[in-house]
Coordinates of C-alpha atoms in Angstrom, one line a residue:
Chain A
M1 CA 0.0 0.0 0.0
A2 CA 1.4 3.4 -0.9
S3 CA 0.7 6.9 -2.0
V4 CA 2.0 8.3 -5.3
S5 CA 2.8 11.8 -6.1
F6 CA 3.6 13.5 -9.4
H7 CA 5.4 16.8 -9.2
D8 CA 5.8 19.2 -12.2
I9 CA 6.2 16.3 -14.5
E10 CA 7.3 17.1 -18.1
K11 CA 8.0 14.7 -21.0
S12 CA 9.5 15.4 -24.4
F13 CA 10.1 13.1 -27.2
G14 CA 12.9 14.8 -29.1
S15 CA 11.7 18.4 -29.5
T16 CA 8.0 17.5 -29.1
K17 CA 6.7 18.2 -25.6
V18 CA 3.9 15.9 -24.8
I19 CA 3.4 16.5 -21.1
H20 CA 3.5 20.1 -19.8
G21 CA 4.1 20.2 -16.0
I22 CA 1.7 17.9 -14.4
G23 CA 1.3 17.5 -10.6
F24 CA -1.1 15.6 -8.4
D25 CA -1.2 13.1 -5.6
I26 CA -2.8 9.7 -5.3
K27 CA -3.8 8.7 -1.8
D28 CA -3.0 5.3 -0.2
G29 CA -5.5 2.7 -1.5
E30 CA -7.1 5.1 -4.0
F31 CA -8.4 3.9 -7.4
M32 CA -7.3 6.8 -9.6
V33 CA -8.3 6.8 -13.3
L34 CA -6.4 8.8 -15.9
V35 CA -8.8 9.5 -18.7
G36 CA -8.5 11.6 -21.9
P37 CA -8.6 11.3 -25.7
S38 CA -5.8 9.4 -27.4
G39 CA -2.6 11.3 -27.5
C40 CA -3.3 13.3 -24.3
G41 CA -0.3 11.8 -22.5
K42 CA -2.1 9.6 -20.0
S43 CA -0.3 6.4 -21.1
T44 CA 3.0 8.2 -21.1
L45 CA 2.4 9.4 -17.6
L46 CA 1.6 5.9 -16.5
R47 CA 4.7 4.5 -18.2
M48 CA 6.9 7.1 -16.5
L49 CA 5.4 5.9 -13.2
A50 CA 6.2 2.4 -14.2
G51 CA 9.8 3.3 -15.1
L52 CA 9.4 2.4 -18.8
E53 CA 9.9 6.0 -20.0
E54 CA 12.4 8.5 -18.8
I55 CA 11.1 11.5 -16.9
S56 CA 12.2 14.7 -18.8
A57 CA 11.6 17.0 -15.8
G58 CA 9.9 16.8 -12.4
T59 CA 9.7 14.0 -9.9
I60 CA 7.6 11.0 -9.2
A61 CA 7.5 9.6 -5.7
I62 CA 6.0 6.4 -4.4
D63 CA 5.5 6.5 -0.6
S64 CA 7.3 9.9 -0.5
K65 CA 10.4 8.2 -2.0
V66 CA 11.5 9.8 -5.3
V67 CA 11.7 7.0 -7.9
N68 CA 13.0 8.9 -10.9
D69 CA 16.2 6.9 -11.0
V70 CA 14.9 3.7 -9.6
E71 CA 14.6 0.8 -12.0
S72 CA 11.2 -0.6 -12.8
K73 CA 11.8 -3.8 -11.0
D74 CA 12.7 -2.0 -7.8
R75 CA 9.7 0.3 -7.8
D76 CA 7.5 -2.4 -6.3
I77 CA 4.8 -1.9 -8.9
A78 CA 2.9 -4.3 -11.1
M79 CA 1.5 -3.4 -14.5
V80 CA -1.3 -4.9 -16.6
F81 CA -0.9 -4.2 -20.3
Q82 CA -3.5 -3.6 -23.0
S83 CA -2.2 -6.5 -24.9
Y84 CA -1.9 -8.6 -21.7
A85 CA 1.8 -9.3 -22.5
L86 CA 1.6 -12.8 -21.2
Y87 CA 4.7 -15.0 -21.9
P88 CA 3.4 -17.3 -24.6
H89 CA 5.7 -20.1 -23.8
M90 CA 4.8 -20.4 -20.2
T91 CA 1.7 -21.9 -18.5
V92 CA -0.7 -19.7 -16.6
A93 CA 1.0 -20.8 -13.4
D94 CA 4.5 -20.1 -14.7
N95 CA 3.3 -16.7 -16.0
M96 CA 2.1 -15.8 -12.5
A97 CA 5.1 -17.2 -10.8
F98 CA 7.7 -15.6 -13.1
S99 CA 8.3 -12.5 -11.0
L100 CA 8.6 -14.4 -7.8
K101 CA 11.0 -16.8 -9.3
L102 CA 13.2 -13.9 -10.5
R103 CA 13.1 -12.6 -7.0
K104 CA 14.2 -16.0 -5.7
A105 CA 11.2 -16.6 -3.5
D106 CA 11.1 -20.1 -2.1
A107 CA 9.0 -22.7 -3.8
K108 CA 6.3 -22.8 -1.1
T109 CA 5.8 -19.0 -1.1
I110 CA 5.4 -19.1 -4.9
A111 CA 3.0 -22.0 -4.8
D112 CA 0.9 -20.3 -2.0
R113 CA 0.8 -16.9 -3.7
V114 CA -0.1 -18.3 -7.1
A115 CA -2.8 -20.5 -5.6
R116 CA -4.2 -17.5 -3.7
A117 CA -4.3 -15.3 -6.9
A118 CA -5.8 -18.2 -8.9
K119 CA -8.5 -18.5 -6.3
I120 CA -9.3 -14.8 -6.3
L121 CA -9.5 -14.7 -10.1
N122 CA -11.2 -18.1 -10.6
L123 CA -8.2 -19.3 -12.6
D124 CA -7.8 -22.7 -10.8
P125 CA -8.9 -24.8 -13.7
Y126 CA -6.5 -23.1 -16.1
L127 CA -3.2 -23.1 -14.2
Q128 CA -1.6 -25.7 -16.5
R129 CA -2.8 -24.2 -19.7
Y130 CA -0.9 -21.9 -22.1
P131 CA -2.1 -18.4 -22.9
R132 CA -3.0 -19.3 -26.4
E133 CA -5.6 -21.8 -25.0
L134 CA -7.4 -19.1 -23.1
S135 CA -10.2 -16.6 -24.1
G136 CA -9.6 -12.9 -24.0
G137 CA -11.2 -12.4 -20.6
Q138 CA -9.2 -15.3 -19.1
R139 CA -6.0 -13.9 -20.4
Q140 CA -6.9 -10.6 -18.9
R141 CA -7.4 -12.3 -15.6
V142 CA -4.0 -14.0 -15.9
A143 CA -2.4 -10.6 -16.5
M144 CA -4.1 -9.4 -13.3
G145 CA -3.0 -12.6 -11.5
R146 CA 0.6 -11.9 -12.4
A147 CA 0.2 -8.5 -10.8
I148 CA -1.5 -9.8 -7.7
V149 CA 1.1 -12.4 -6.8
R150 CA 3.6 -9.7 -6.4
D151 CA 1.6 -8.0 -3.8
P152 CA 3.0 -4.7 -5.0
K153 CA 2.6 -1.2 -3.6
V154 CA 0.8 0.1 -6.7
F155 CA -1.1 -1.6 -9.6
L156 CA -0.9 0.1 -13.0
F157 CA -3.4 -0.7 -15.6
D158 CA -2.9 0.5 -19.2
E159 CA -6.2 0.4 -21.1
P160 CA -6.6 -3.2 -19.9
L161 CA -10.1 -3.7 -21.3
S162 CA -9.7 -2.2 -24.8
N163 CA -9.1 -5.5 -26.5
L164 CA -12.3 -7.1 -25.1
D165 CA -15.7 -7.2 -26.6
A166 CA -18.4 -4.9 -25.1
K167 CA -20.1 -7.4 -22.9
L168 CA -16.9 -8.8 -21.4
R169 CA -15.6 -5.3 -20.8
V170 CA -18.6 -4.6 -18.6
A171 CA -18.0 -7.8 -16.7
M172 CA -14.3 -7.3 -16.3
R173 CA -14.9 -3.7 -15.2
A174 CA -16.9 -5.0 -12.2
E175 CA -14.2 -7.6 -11.5
I176 CA -11.4 -5.2 -11.4
K177 CA -13.4 -2.9 -9.1
A178 CA -14.3 -5.8 -6.8
L179 CA -10.7 -6.8 -6.8
H180 CA -9.6 -3.3 -5.7
Q181 CA -12.2 -3.3 -3.0
R182 CA -10.9 -6.6 -1.7
L183 CA -7.1 -5.9 -2.0
K184 CA -7.3 -2.1 -1.4
T185 CA -4.0 -1.6 -3.3
T186 CA -3.4 1.8 -4.7
T187 CA -4.3 1.7 -8.4
V188 CA -3.6 3.9 -11.3
Y189 CA -5.8 3.0 -14.3
V190 CA -5.5 4.6 -17.7
T191 CA -8.4 4.6 -20.2
H192 CA -9.9 6.6 -23.0
D193 CA -13.4 5.4 -22.1
Q194 CA -15.1 7.9 -19.8
V195 CA -17.7 5.3 -18.8
E196 CA -14.9 3.1 -17.4
A197 CA -13.5 6.1 -15.7
M198 CA -16.9 7.1 -14.2
T199 CA -17.8 3.6 -13.0
M200 CA -14.5 2.5 -11.6
A201 CA -12.7 5.5 -10.2
D202 CA -12.5 6.9 -6.7
R203 CA -11.1 10.0 -8.4
I204 CA -10.5 10.9 -12.0
V205 CA -7.8 12.9 -13.7
V206 CA -9.1 14.3 -17.0
M207 CA -6.2 15.0 -19.3
H208 CA -6.0 16.8 -22.6
D209 CA -3.0 17.7 -24.7
G210 CA -0.5 16.9 -22.0
R211 CA -2.3 19.0 -19.4
I212 CA -4.7 18.2 -16.6
E213 CA -8.1 19.6 -17.2
Q214 CA -9.7 18.6 -13.9
I215 CA -9.3 16.2 -11.0
G216 CA -12.2 15.1 -8.9
T217 CA -14.6 12.3 -8.0
P218 CA -16.7 11.0 -10.9
L219 CA -19.8 12.9 -9.7
D220 CA -17.9 16.1 -9.1
L221 CA -16.7 16.1 -12.7
Y222 CA -20.2 15.3 -13.9
D223 CA -22.0 17.9 -11.8
R224 CA -19.5 20.7 -11.8
P225 CA -17.1 20.4 -14.8
D226 CA -14.5 23.1 -14.6
N227 CA -14.4 23.8 -18.3
L228 CA -16.0 23.0 -21.7
F229 CA -13.6 20.1 -22.4
V230 CA -14.5 18.2 -19.2
A231 CA -18.2 19.1 -19.7
Q232 CA -18.2 17.5 -23.2
F233 CA -15.8 14.6 -22.4
I234 CA -17.6 13.3 -19.3
G235 CA -21.2 12.0 -19.7
S236 CA -22.9 9.9 -22.4
P237 CA -24.7 11.2 -24.4
A238 CA -22.6 14.3 -24.2
M239 CA -23.7 17.6 -22.8
N240 CA -25.6 19.9 -25.2
I241 CA -23.7 23.1 -25.9
V242 CA -25.4 26.2 -27.3
N243 CA -23.3 29.3 -28.1
G244 CA -24.7 32.7 -27.3
R245 CA -24.6 35.8 -25.2
L246 CA -25.5 36.2 -21.5
R247 CA -28.4 38.6 -20.9
R248 CA -29.7 39.8 -17.6
G249 CA -32.4 42.1 -16.8
G250 CA -35.9 42.5 -15.4
G251 CA -37.2 39.1 -14.6
G252 CA -34.0 37.1 -14.6
A253 CA -31.1 35.9 -16.7
F254 CA -31.0 33.9 -19.9
V255 CA -28.6 33.1 -22.7
E256 CA -29.6 34.4 -26.1
A257 CA -28.4 31.9 -28.6
D258 CA -26.9 33.1 -31.9
S259 CA -30.2 32.0 -33.5
G260 CA -32.1 34.3 -31.1
L261 CA -33.6 31.6 -28.9
R262 CA -33.6 32.3 -25.2
W263 CA -32.3 29.6 -22.9
P264 CA -33.2 30.1 -19.2
L265 CA -30.5 30.4 -16.6
G266 CA -30.4 29.7 -12.9
S267 CA -26.9 30.8 -12.1
M268 CA -26.1 34.4 -11.4
A269 CA -22.5 34.4 -12.5
G270 CA -21.2 36.3 -15.5
A271 CA -21.7 39.7 -16.9
D272 CA -24.4 41.0 -19.2
G273 CA -23.4 40.7 -22.8
Q274 CA -20.6 38.1 -22.1
V275 CA -20.1 35.6 -24.9
V276 CA -20.7 32.2 -23.4
A277 CA -21.3 28.5 -24.1
Y278 CA -24.5 27.3 -22.5
G279 CA -24.4 23.7 -21.4
I280 CA -27.2 21.4 -20.4
R281 CA -27.1 17.6 -20.0
P282 CA -29.7 15.6 -22.0
E283 CA -31.4 14.3 -18.9
H284 CA -32.0 17.8 -17.6
L285 CA -34.2 18.7 -20.5
S286 CA -37.8 17.5 -20.8
L287 CA -40.7 18.0 -23.0
A288 CA -42.8 21.0 -22.0
E289 CA -46.5 20.1 -21.6
G290 CA -49.0 22.8 -22.2
G291 CA -48.0 26.4 -22.0
V292 CA -44.8 26.7 -20.0
A293 CA -43.6 30.2 -20.0
D294 CA -39.9 29.8 -20.8
A295 CA -40.0 26.7 -22.9
V296 CA -37.6 26.6 -25.8
P297 CA -39.3 25.9 -29.1
A298 CA -37.8 23.0 -31.1
Q299 CA -38.7 20.4 -33.7
I300 CA -38.1 16.6 -33.3
T301 CA -35.7 15.1 -35.8
V302 CA -35.1 11.6 -34.6
V303 CA -36.7 9.4 -31.9
E304 CA -34.6 6.6 -30.5
P305 CA -36.3 4.4 -28.0
T306 CA -34.0 2.1 -26.0
G307 CA -36.7 0.6 -23.8
A308 CA -35.9 2.1 -20.4
E309 CA -35.3 5.5 -21.9
T310 CA -36.0 7.4 -25.0
E311 CA -33.4 9.6 -26.7
L312 CA -34.8 12.5 -28.7
L313 CA -32.7 14.4 -31.2
V314 CA -34.3 17.8 -31.7
Q315 CA -33.5 21.0 -33.6
A316 CA -33.7 24.2 -31.6
G317 CA -32.7 27.3 -33.6
D318 CA -29.4 26.2 -35.3
S319 CA -28.5 23.8 -32.5
Q320 CA -28.8 20.1 -32.5
I321 CA -30.0 19.1 -29.0
V322 CA -30.2 15.7 -27.5
L323 CA -32.6 15.0 -24.7
V324 CA -33.2 11.8 -22.7
T325 CA -36.5 11.0 -21.0
H326 CA -37.5 8.0 -18.9
G327 CA -41.0 7.8 -20.3
R328 CA -42.2 6.9 -23.8
P329 CA -43.3 10.2 -25.2
Q330 CA -45.8 10.0 -27.9
V331 CA -44.0 12.1 -30.4
K332 CA -42.7 11.6 -34.0
P333 CA -40.2 13.3 -36.2
G334 CA -41.4 16.7 -37.4
D335 CA -43.5 17.4 -34.3
K336 CA -43.1 20.9 -32.9
I337 CA -42.4 20.7 -29.2
G338 CA -41.2 22.9 -26.3
L339 CA -38.1 22.1 -24.3
R340 CA -38.2 22.7 -20.6
V341 CA -34.9 23.3 -19.0
D342 CA -34.1 22.7 -15.3
P343 CA -32.3 26.0 -14.7
A344 CA -30.5 24.7 -11.6
M345 CA -28.7 22.2 -13.8
V346 CA -27.4 24.6 -16.4
H347 CA -23.6 25.1 -16.9
V348 CA -22.2 28.3 -18.3
F349 CA -18.7 28.6 -19.7
D350 CA -16.8 31.5 -21.0
Q351 CA -16.6 30.9 -24.8
A352 CA -13.1 32.3 -25.2
T353 CA -11.4 30.6 -22.3
G354 CA -13.7 27.6 -21.9
Q355 CA -13.7 28.1 -18.2
R356 CA -16.8 27.6 -16.0
L357 CA -18.4 30.9 -14.8
A358 CA -18.3 30.6 -11.1
A359 CA -21.7 30.8 -9.4
Chain B
M1 CA -15.9 -24.6 -59.3
K2 CA -14.5 -28.0 -58.6
L3 CA -13.5 -28.7 -62.2
K4 CA -11.7 -25.4 -62.2
H5 CA -9.8 -26.4 -59.1
V6 CA -8.8 -29.7 -60.7
T7 CA -7.6 -28.1 -64.0
A8 CA -5.5 -25.6 -62.0
E9 CA -4.0 -28.4 -60.1
A10 CA -3.3 -30.4 -63.3
K11 CA -1.5 -27.4 -64.8
L12 CA 0.7 -27.1 -61.7
L13 CA 1.5 -30.8 -61.9
L14 CA 2.4 -30.5 -65.6
I15 CA 5.0 -28.0 -64.6
G16 CA 6.0 -29.6 -61.3
I17 CA 6.6 -33.2 -62.6
P18 CA 9.2 -32.2 -65.2
V19 CA 11.0 -29.9 -62.8
L20 CA 11.1 -32.7 -60.2
L21 CA 12.4 -35.2 -62.7
W22 CA 15.0 -32.7 -63.9
T23 CA 16.1 -32.1 -60.3
M24 CA 16.2 -35.8 -59.4
L25 CA 18.1 -37.0 -62.5
P26 CA 21.6 -36.1 -61.3
I27 CA 20.8 -37.5 -57.9
Y28 CA 19.6 -40.7 -59.5
H29 CA 22.8 -40.9 -61.4
L30 CA 24.7 -40.4 -58.2
F31 CA 22.8 -43.3 -56.7
L32 CA 23.3 -45.5 -59.8
F33 CA 27.1 -45.0 -59.7
S34 CA 27.2 -45.8 -56.0
I35 CA 25.5 -49.2 -56.5
S36 CA 27.3 -50.2 -59.8
P37 CA 30.5 -52.2 -60.0
K38 CA 33.5 -50.3 -61.3
E39 CA 33.4 -51.9 -64.7
S40 CA 29.8 -51.1 -65.5
A41 CA 29.7 -47.6 -63.9
F42 CA 29.5 -46.0 -67.3
A43 CA 27.2 -48.6 -68.9
G44 CA 24.5 -46.0 -69.3
K45 CA 21.7 -48.3 -68.1
L46 CA 18.8 -47.2 -66.0
W47 CA 19.5 -49.9 -63.5
P48 CA 22.7 -51.9 -63.2
D49 CA 22.8 -55.6 -64.1
H50 CA 24.5 -56.5 -60.9
P51 CA 23.7 -53.9 -58.2
T52 CA 26.1 -54.1 -55.4
L53 CA 26.9 -52.5 -52.0
H54 CA 30.6 -53.2 -52.5
N55 CA 31.4 -49.5 -53.0
F56 CA 30.0 -48.7 -49.6
E57 CA 32.1 -51.4 -48.1
V58 CA 35.3 -50.0 -49.6
V59 CA 34.4 -46.5 -48.4
F60 CA 33.5 -47.5 -44.8
R61 CA 36.7 -49.7 -44.6
E62 CA 38.8 -46.9 -46.0
Q63 CA 40.2 -49.4 -48.6
H64 CA 41.3 -46.9 -51.2
Y65 CA 44.2 -44.4 -51.3
Y66 CA 41.9 -41.4 -51.4
L67 CA 39.8 -42.8 -48.6
N68 CA 42.5 -43.4 -46.0
H69 CA 41.0 -40.8 -43.7
F70 CA 37.3 -41.1 -44.6
W71 CA 36.0 -41.3 -41.1
L72 CA 38.3 -38.6 -39.8
Q73 CA 37.3 -36.3 -42.6
L74 CA 33.7 -37.0 -42.1
W75 CA 34.2 -36.1 -38.4
N76 CA 36.1 -32.9 -39.4
S77 CA 33.1 -31.9 -41.6
L78 CA 30.7 -32.6 -38.8
L79 CA 32.8 -30.8 -36.1
I80 CA 33.3 -27.7 -38.3
A81 CA 29.7 -27.6 -39.4
V82 CA 28.3 -27.9 -35.8
S83 CA 30.8 -25.4 -34.5
V84 CA 29.9 -22.9 -37.2
G85 CA 26.2 -23.5 -36.5
A86 CA 26.5 -23.0 -32.8
L87 CA 28.9 -20.0 -32.9
T88 CA 27.0 -18.2 -35.6
L89 CA 23.8 -18.6 -33.5
L90 CA 25.6 -17.1 -30.5
V91 CA 26.9 -14.1 -32.5
A92 CA 23.7 -13.5 -34.4
T93 CA 21.3 -14.0 -31.6
G94 CA 23.3 -11.7 -29.3
A95 CA 23.4 -9.0 -32.0
A96 CA 19.8 -9.3 -32.9
F97 CA 18.7 -9.2 -29.3
A98 CA 20.9 -6.1 -28.6
I99 CA 19.7 -4.3 -31.7
S100 CA 16.1 -5.2 -31.7
R101 CA 15.2 -5.5 -28.0
L102 CA 17.8 -3.5 -26.1
R103 CA 17.8 -1.0 -28.9
V104 CA 21.5 -0.2 -28.5
K105 CA 22.8 2.9 -30.2
G106 CA 24.3 2.2 -33.7
G107 CA 22.1 -0.8 -34.2
R108 CA 20.9 0.6 -37.5
L109 CA 24.4 1.1 -38.7
V110 CA 25.3 -2.5 -37.9
M111 CA 22.2 -3.7 -39.8
N112 CA 23.1 -1.6 -42.8
L113 CA 26.7 -2.9 -42.7
A114 CA 25.4 -6.4 -42.6
L115 CA 23.2 -5.7 -45.6
L116 CA 26.3 -4.2 -47.4
T117 CA 28.2 -7.5 -47.1
Y118 CA 25.6 -9.1 -49.4
F119 CA 27.0 -7.0 -52.2
I120 CA 30.4 -8.8 -52.1
P121 CA 30.4 -12.4 -53.3
A122 CA 32.1 -14.6 -50.7
A123 CA 34.4 -15.9 -53.4
F124 CA 36.0 -12.5 -53.9
L125 CA 36.9 -12.5 -50.2
A126 CA 38.6 -15.8 -50.3
V127 CA 42.1 -14.5 -51.0
P128 CA 41.9 -11.6 -48.5
M129 CA 40.6 -14.1 -46.0
Y130 CA 43.5 -16.5 -46.7
K131 CA 45.9 -13.6 -46.1
T132 CA 44.1 -12.6 -42.9
M133 CA 44.2 -16.1 -41.5
G134 CA 47.9 -16.3 -42.5
N135 CA 48.5 -13.1 -40.5
Y136 CA 46.9 -14.7 -37.5
G137 CA 48.9 -17.9 -38.0
L138 CA 45.7 -19.9 -38.4
L139 CA 46.3 -21.5 -41.7
N140 CA 45.8 -25.2 -41.8
N141 CA 44.0 -24.9 -38.5
Q142 CA 40.4 -25.8 -38.4
W143 CA 39.6 -22.6 -36.5
A144 CA 40.5 -20.7 -39.7
L145 CA 37.6 -22.3 -41.5
I146 CA 35.2 -22.1 -38.6
L147 CA 35.9 -18.3 -38.2
A148 CA 35.7 -17.7 -41.9
M149 CA 32.3 -19.5 -42.1
I150 CA 31.0 -17.6 -39.1
T151 CA 32.0 -14.4 -40.9
I152 CA 30.1 -15.4 -44.0
A153 CA 27.0 -16.7 -42.2
S154 CA 26.6 -14.0 -39.6
P155 CA 25.3 -11.0 -41.6
Y156 CA 22.4 -12.9 -43.1
S157 CA 21.7 -14.5 -39.8
I158 CA 21.7 -11.2 -37.9
W159 CA 19.4 -9.8 -40.5
V160 CA 16.9 -12.6 -40.3
L161 CA 16.9 -12.8 -36.5
K162 CA 16.6 -9.1 -36.1
Q163 CA 13.6 -9.0 -38.4
A164 CA 12.1 -12.0 -36.6
S165 CA 12.6 -10.5 -33.1
D166 CA 11.1 -7.2 -34.2
K167 CA 7.9 -9.1 -34.5
L168 CA 7.8 -10.1 -30.8
P169 CA 5.7 -7.6 -28.9
Y170 CA 7.8 -5.1 -27.0
E171 CA 5.3 -5.2 -24.1
L172 CA 6.8 -8.7 -23.3
D173 CA 10.1 -7.1 -22.6
E174 CA 8.5 -4.3 -20.5
A175 CA 6.4 -6.9 -18.6
A176 CA 9.6 -8.9 -17.9
R177 CA 11.5 -5.8 -16.8
I178 CA 8.7 -4.9 -14.3
D179 CA 8.7 -8.5 -13.2
G180 CA 12.3 -8.0 -12.3
A181 CA 14.2 -9.5 -15.2
S182 CA 17.7 -8.3 -16.0
P183 CA 18.6 -8.1 -19.7
L184 CA 20.4 -11.4 -19.5
Q185 CA 17.4 -13.1 -17.8
L186 CA 15.1 -11.5 -20.4
F187 CA 17.3 -13.0 -23.1
R188 CA 17.5 -16.4 -21.5
L189 CA 14.0 -16.8 -20.1
V190 CA 11.8 -14.9 -22.6
Y191 CA 13.6 -14.1 -25.8
V192 CA 15.4 -17.3 -26.7
P193 CA 12.4 -19.6 -26.0
L194 CA 10.2 -17.4 -28.2
M195 CA 12.7 -17.2 -31.0
M196 CA 13.2 -20.9 -31.1
P197 CA 11.8 -21.5 -34.6
S198 CA 14.0 -18.8 -36.1
L199 CA 17.0 -20.0 -34.1
V200 CA 16.6 -23.5 -35.4
A201 CA 16.3 -22.2 -39.0
I202 CA 19.4 -20.0 -38.7
G203 CA 21.4 -22.7 -36.9
T204 CA 20.6 -25.1 -39.6
Y205 CA 21.4 -22.6 -42.3
A206 CA 24.9 -21.9 -40.9
L207 CA 25.5 -25.5 -40.2
L208 CA 24.7 -26.5 -43.8
L209 CA 26.6 -23.6 -45.2
A210 CA 29.7 -24.8 -43.5
W211 CA 29.0 -28.5 -44.3
N212 CA 28.7 -27.7 -48.0
E213 CA 31.6 -25.2 -48.2
Y214 CA 34.3 -26.1 -50.6
L215 CA 36.3 -23.1 -51.7
Y216 CA 37.2 -21.8 -48.2
A217 CA 37.8 -25.3 -46.9
F218 CA 40.1 -26.0 -49.8
L219 CA 42.1 -22.8 -49.4
L220 CA 42.4 -22.7 -45.6
L221 CA 43.1 -26.3 -44.9
S222 CA 45.6 -28.5 -46.7
N223 CA 46.7 -31.3 -44.4
E224 CA 44.6 -34.3 -45.3
K225 CA 44.0 -35.0 -41.6
Q226 CA 42.5 -31.5 -41.2
I227 CA 40.4 -31.2 -44.4
T228 CA 36.7 -31.8 -44.6
L229 CA 35.2 -34.6 -46.6
G230 CA 34.0 -32.1 -49.2
V231 CA 37.6 -31.1 -50.0
A232 CA 38.7 -34.7 -49.9
L233 CA 36.1 -35.4 -52.6
G234 CA 37.7 -32.8 -54.7
N235 CA 41.0 -34.5 -54.4
F236 CA 39.6 -37.6 -56.2
L237 CA 39.6 -35.6 -59.4
A238 CA 43.3 -35.3 -59.3
A239 CA 43.7 -39.0 -59.9
D240 CA 44.5 -40.4 -63.4
D241 CA 42.0 -43.1 -63.1
S242 CA 39.3 -41.3 -61.1
P243 CA 37.4 -43.9 -59.1
W244 CA 34.0 -42.5 -60.0
E245 CA 32.0 -45.1 -58.3
L246 CA 33.7 -44.3 -55.0
L247 CA 33.5 -40.6 -55.5
M248 CA 29.8 -40.9 -56.1
T249 CA 29.3 -43.2 -53.1
V250 CA 31.0 -40.7 -50.8
G251 CA 29.0 -38.0 -52.4
L252 CA 25.8 -39.8 -51.6
I253 CA 26.9 -40.4 -48.1
Y254 CA 27.9 -36.7 -47.7
A255 CA 24.5 -35.6 -49.0
L256 CA 22.5 -37.6 -46.5
P257 CA 23.0 -35.5 -43.3
P258 CA 21.9 -32.3 -44.9
A259 CA 18.9 -34.0 -46.3
A260 CA 18.1 -35.5 -43.0
I261 CA 18.5 -32.1 -41.3
Y262 CA 16.3 -30.4 -43.8
Y263 CA 13.7 -33.1 -43.4
A264 CA 13.8 -32.9 -39.6
F265 CA 13.5 -29.1 -39.5
K266 CA 11.6 -28.4 -42.6
R267 CA 8.7 -26.9 -40.7
Y268 CA 11.1 -24.3 -39.2
M269 CA 13.0 -23.7 -42.4
V270 CA 10.1 -22.3 -44.4
G271 CA 8.7 -20.1 -41.7
G272 CA 12.0 -19.1 -40.1
L273 CA 13.9 -18.1 -43.2
T274 CA 11.1 -16.1 -44.8
A275 CA 10.4 -14.4 -41.5
G276 CA 13.1 -11.9 -42.3
A277 CA 12.6 -11.9 -46.0
V278 CA 10.7 -8.7 -46.1
K279 CA 12.0 -5.6 -44.4
S280 CA 9.1 -4.4 -42.4

């Protein structure tokens, strides 16, 4: 068990700088997810922590001990790779025992640890098989088993579920989370999938272009995104964004879209006339029934029932808006409707800087 | 659909059978000579009137002037071929591992130099090599031939093994490093086992190259107790009454080990040697 801290980390490949001064701490036992689009530097950051990439500037510490110049094998970490990286010529048992054998553990310790890991991961029946004889999910579990037997200070996961099909991915997601709850080992998990990040993390680091956009618990990021990037990256379907100008006066505040439509506001931040991006999540919109005063007029383009929910794609002014309702509204494409906005759930960002306007 | 398949196969057979016969014909002659008595060796028959194993008896008992050291020379061939195979593997595997997996600086340069050596036919280097071995005082020492053959076999071997090892996923090395493997442990416990098919192919290649070598063996070794069987065969031609039937018998015997090795490792040869055929 250990804490991890990154301090002013920079990374350059040749003259290209890919990480621009990143710093944050991971608490003992925390499940931290690094998420961001491909090329944002999240894997590079993880590989620096693993000791697989040189650190161009800054320091990385595990349990307050700076590890910049410590070899991978002496950092007491274990890593699960996207491609599993199982040794093809070794059985499952040998794969898991490999690191202990290299560390000259005695045969009994090795046997005990492998048996324990196999039990946790339900790999008992496969111990004498070779990786090629296993399914994707089983290989993934062997890769985790190889990490568990080490009993390391930190687990590192590099997009471990990307090679699995959708159904298996959901199952393994739950397994990894359950494993963490059981072992309580500090974990750093890299993914590009925001759903994985949301469902698994204690805290999430959202990265973009080698910088941190925001750090917080999943619901923090969801409810109070610091900027437009996080607002649009977290959540599925993504947050609706309407560009316009902030207006205040008489009865209250609203955002006047470029098309002239008025979108109601709850927040009191921002100055009159400021150019803003108005954000509202699909589930915070509903169909206005009867004459609601500040409903936004729109026209239905597509209706997508999924059973539990219905997703509506509507056109409001020149914006495409998605809304999600739990019911089964009796509407069809072409219908003219009114959108009701929950003003308390509106997010407003400065259009130029992308930063959230503080309430 | 099926008929089309059959005609396509028939066409291939029409080409294949003549080529096979053409290839087999000299070997058949070799065989005929070896089972014919001396008098009827040139009779020109498809099968001798009195086939005999007498020639083999003469060879195995070393009962001819040119065959006085048959067993010793066969042993020389074997020793040299196996040494070349093993040492070339050592050199080439180490180089390929360092360049491909440890990514040492200057690796590209070494690869390009290895490729460059293809441009010079080995025969052109025979005299310089003779001179070099003379400088080191290795002439008429079997090490001269072994070293020369390693020199000739290594560039190609390095190239093929480097290409093959580039295909191993790099994550394996990283996983092993995190698991605590030193470069040597990585080499021994992960790299070599995974490269086995290519290693068998390259080892066989170098071994057969040395086994079949004539020019260098002829130049670098002259004592008849040092020479390989291949060179000894060449000496037969110096005789006034060349004992063709014995020459052919020894030739047949000499051709058997390579054939056996090819047969044993054929599954590796095809995959292993083409693995590096295309620069990827």
